[in-house]
Amino acid sequence: MIAIIIRIALRYGAGVLVARGLLGAGDAATLSSDPDIQMALEAGVGLAISIATEGWYALVRRWSR
């Protein structure tokens, strides 16, 4: 059971890291000079990537049976 939790946590962590790479400091400064908005955008993109990853994983599990 702990392996499943670790795998899910690593997947979400990877999504957040990818989101931070896609939305760098230069791009965020262009979008807004407010650091609160920058953090919200980074978190939003990270969550979107994580949800997409989980959805894709669920579809693959469903179709592979």
PDB file of C-alpha atoms in Angstrom:
ATOM      1  CA  MET A   1       0.000   0.000   0.000  1.00  0.00           C
ATOM      2  CA  ILE A   2       2.839   2.389   0.787  1.00  0.00           C
ATOM      3  CA  ALA A   3       4.275   1.875  -2.703  1.00  0.00           C
ATOM      4  CA  ILE A   4       1.007   3.074  -4.246  1.00  0.00           C
ATOM      5  CA  ILE A   5       0.995   6.205  -2.096  1.00  0.00           C
ATOM      6  CA  ILE A   6       4.642   6.929  -2.937  1.00  0.00           C
ATOM      7  CA  ARG A   7       3.961   6.469  -6.661  1.00  0.00           C
ATOM      8  CA  ILE A   8       1.017   8.874  -6.563  1.00  0.00           C
ATOM      9  CA  ALA A   9       2.989  11.438  -4.547  1.00  0.00           C
ATOM     10  CA  LEU A  10       5.892  11.235  -7.005  1.00  0.00           C
ATOM     11  CA  ARG A  11       3.509  11.661  -9.932  1.00  0.00           C
ATOM     12  CA  TYR A  12       2.007  14.812  -8.403  1.00  0.00           C
ATOM     13  CA  GLY A  13       5.479  16.084  -7.518  1.00  0.00           C
ATOM     14  CA  ALA A  14       6.644  15.570 -11.096  1.00  0.00           C
ATOM     15  CA  GLY A  15       3.622  17.479 -12.371  1.00  0.00           C
ATOM     16  CA  VAL A  16       4.445  20.429 -10.136  1.00  0.00           C
ATOM     17  CA  LEU A  17       8.089  20.414 -11.257  1.00  0.00           C
ATOM     18  CA  VAL A  18       7.057  20.333 -14.913  1.00  0.00           C
ATOM     19  CA  ALA A  19       4.649  23.201 -14.310  1.00  0.00           C
ATOM     20  CA  ARG A  20       7.393  25.256 -12.705  1.00  0.00           C
ATOM     21  CA  GLY A  21       9.597  24.568 -15.712  1.00  0.00           C
ATOM     22  CA  LEU A  22       6.878  25.591 -18.178  1.00  0.00           C
ATOM     23  CA  LEU A  23       6.083  28.792 -16.310  1.00  0.00           C
ATOM     24  CA  GLY A  24       9.493  30.293 -15.561  1.00  0.00           C
ATOM     25  CA  ALA A  25      10.235  33.500 -13.722  1.00  0.00           C
ATOM     26  CA  GLY A  26      10.544  35.519 -16.936  1.00  0.00           C
ATOM     27  CA  ASP A  27       7.185  34.374 -18.265  1.00  0.00           C
ATOM     28  CA  ALA A  28       5.511  34.934 -14.924  1.00  0.00           C
ATOM     29  CA  ALA A  29       6.934  38.467 -14.728  1.00  0.00           C
ATOM     30  CA  THR A  30       5.498  39.136 -18.180  1.00  0.00           C
ATOM     31  CA  LEU A  31       2.067  37.890 -17.104  1.00  0.00           C
ATOM     32  CA  SER A  32       2.034  39.694 -13.795  1.00  0.00           C
ATOM     33  CA  SER A  33       4.351  41.421 -11.375  1.00  0.00           C
ATOM     34  CA  ASP A  34       2.355  40.123  -8.399  1.00  0.00           C
ATOM     35  CA  PRO A  35       4.082  37.080  -6.814  1.00  0.00           C
ATOM     36  CA  ASP A  36       0.763  35.791  -5.433  1.00  0.00           C
ATOM     37  CA  ILE A  37      -0.648  35.516  -8.936  1.00  0.00           C
ATOM     38  CA  GLN A  38       2.560  33.847 -10.135  1.00  0.00           C
ATOM     39  CA  MET A  39       2.288  31.216  -7.404  1.00  0.00           C
ATOM     40  CA  ALA A  40      -1.390  30.641  -8.195  1.00  0.00           C
ATOM     41  CA  LEU A  41      -0.599  30.151 -11.893  1.00  0.00           C
ATOM     42  CA  GLU A  42       2.208  27.715 -11.138  1.00  0.00           C
ATOM     43  CA  ALA A  43       0.008  25.734  -8.779  1.00  0.00           C
ATOM     44  CA  GLY A  44      -2.881  25.743 -11.262  1.00  0.00           C
ATOM     45  CA  VAL A  45      -0.752  24.452 -14.116  1.00  0.00           C
ATOM     46  CA  GLY A  46       0.780  21.844 -11.822  1.00  0.00           C
ATOM     47  CA  LEU A  47      -2.637  20.647 -10.720  1.00  0.00           C
ATOM     48  CA  ALA A  48      -3.886  20.542 -14.317  1.00  0.00           C
ATOM     49  CA  ILE A  49      -0.918  18.416 -15.366  1.00  0.00           C
ATOM     50  CA  SER A  50      -1.385  16.140 -12.358  1.00  0.00           C
ATOM     51  CA  ILE A  51      -5.088  15.674 -13.096  1.00  0.00           C
ATOM     52  CA  ALA A  52      -4.346  14.973 -16.765  1.00  0.00           C
ATOM     53  CA  THR A  53      -1.730  12.408 -15.755  1.00  0.00           C
ATOM     54  CA  GLU A  54      -4.106  10.669 -13.362  1.00  0.00           C
ATOM     55  CA  GLY A  55      -6.862  10.674 -15.981  1.00  0.00           C
ATOM     56  CA  TRP A  56      -4.567   9.225 -18.606  1.00  0.00           C
ATOM     57  CA  TYR A  57      -3.419   6.544 -16.152  1.00  0.00           C
ATOM     58  CA  ALA A  58      -7.045   5.637 -15.344  1.00  0.00           C
ATOM     59  CA  LEU A  59      -7.914   5.371 -19.046  1.00  0.00           C
ATOM     60  CA  VAL A  60      -4.919   3.156 -19.739  1.00  0.00           C
ATOM     61  CA  ARG A  61      -5.794   0.910 -16.811  1.00  0.00           C
ATOM     62  CA  ARG A  62      -9.386   0.637 -18.059  1.00  0.00           C
ATOM     63  CA  TRP A  63      -8.403  -0.101 -21.669  1.00  0.00           C
ATOM     64  CA  SER A  64      -5.640  -2.568 -20.821  1.00  0.00           C
ATOM     65  CA  ARG A  65      -8.019  -5.069 -19.220  1.00  0.00           C
TER      66      ARG A  65
END
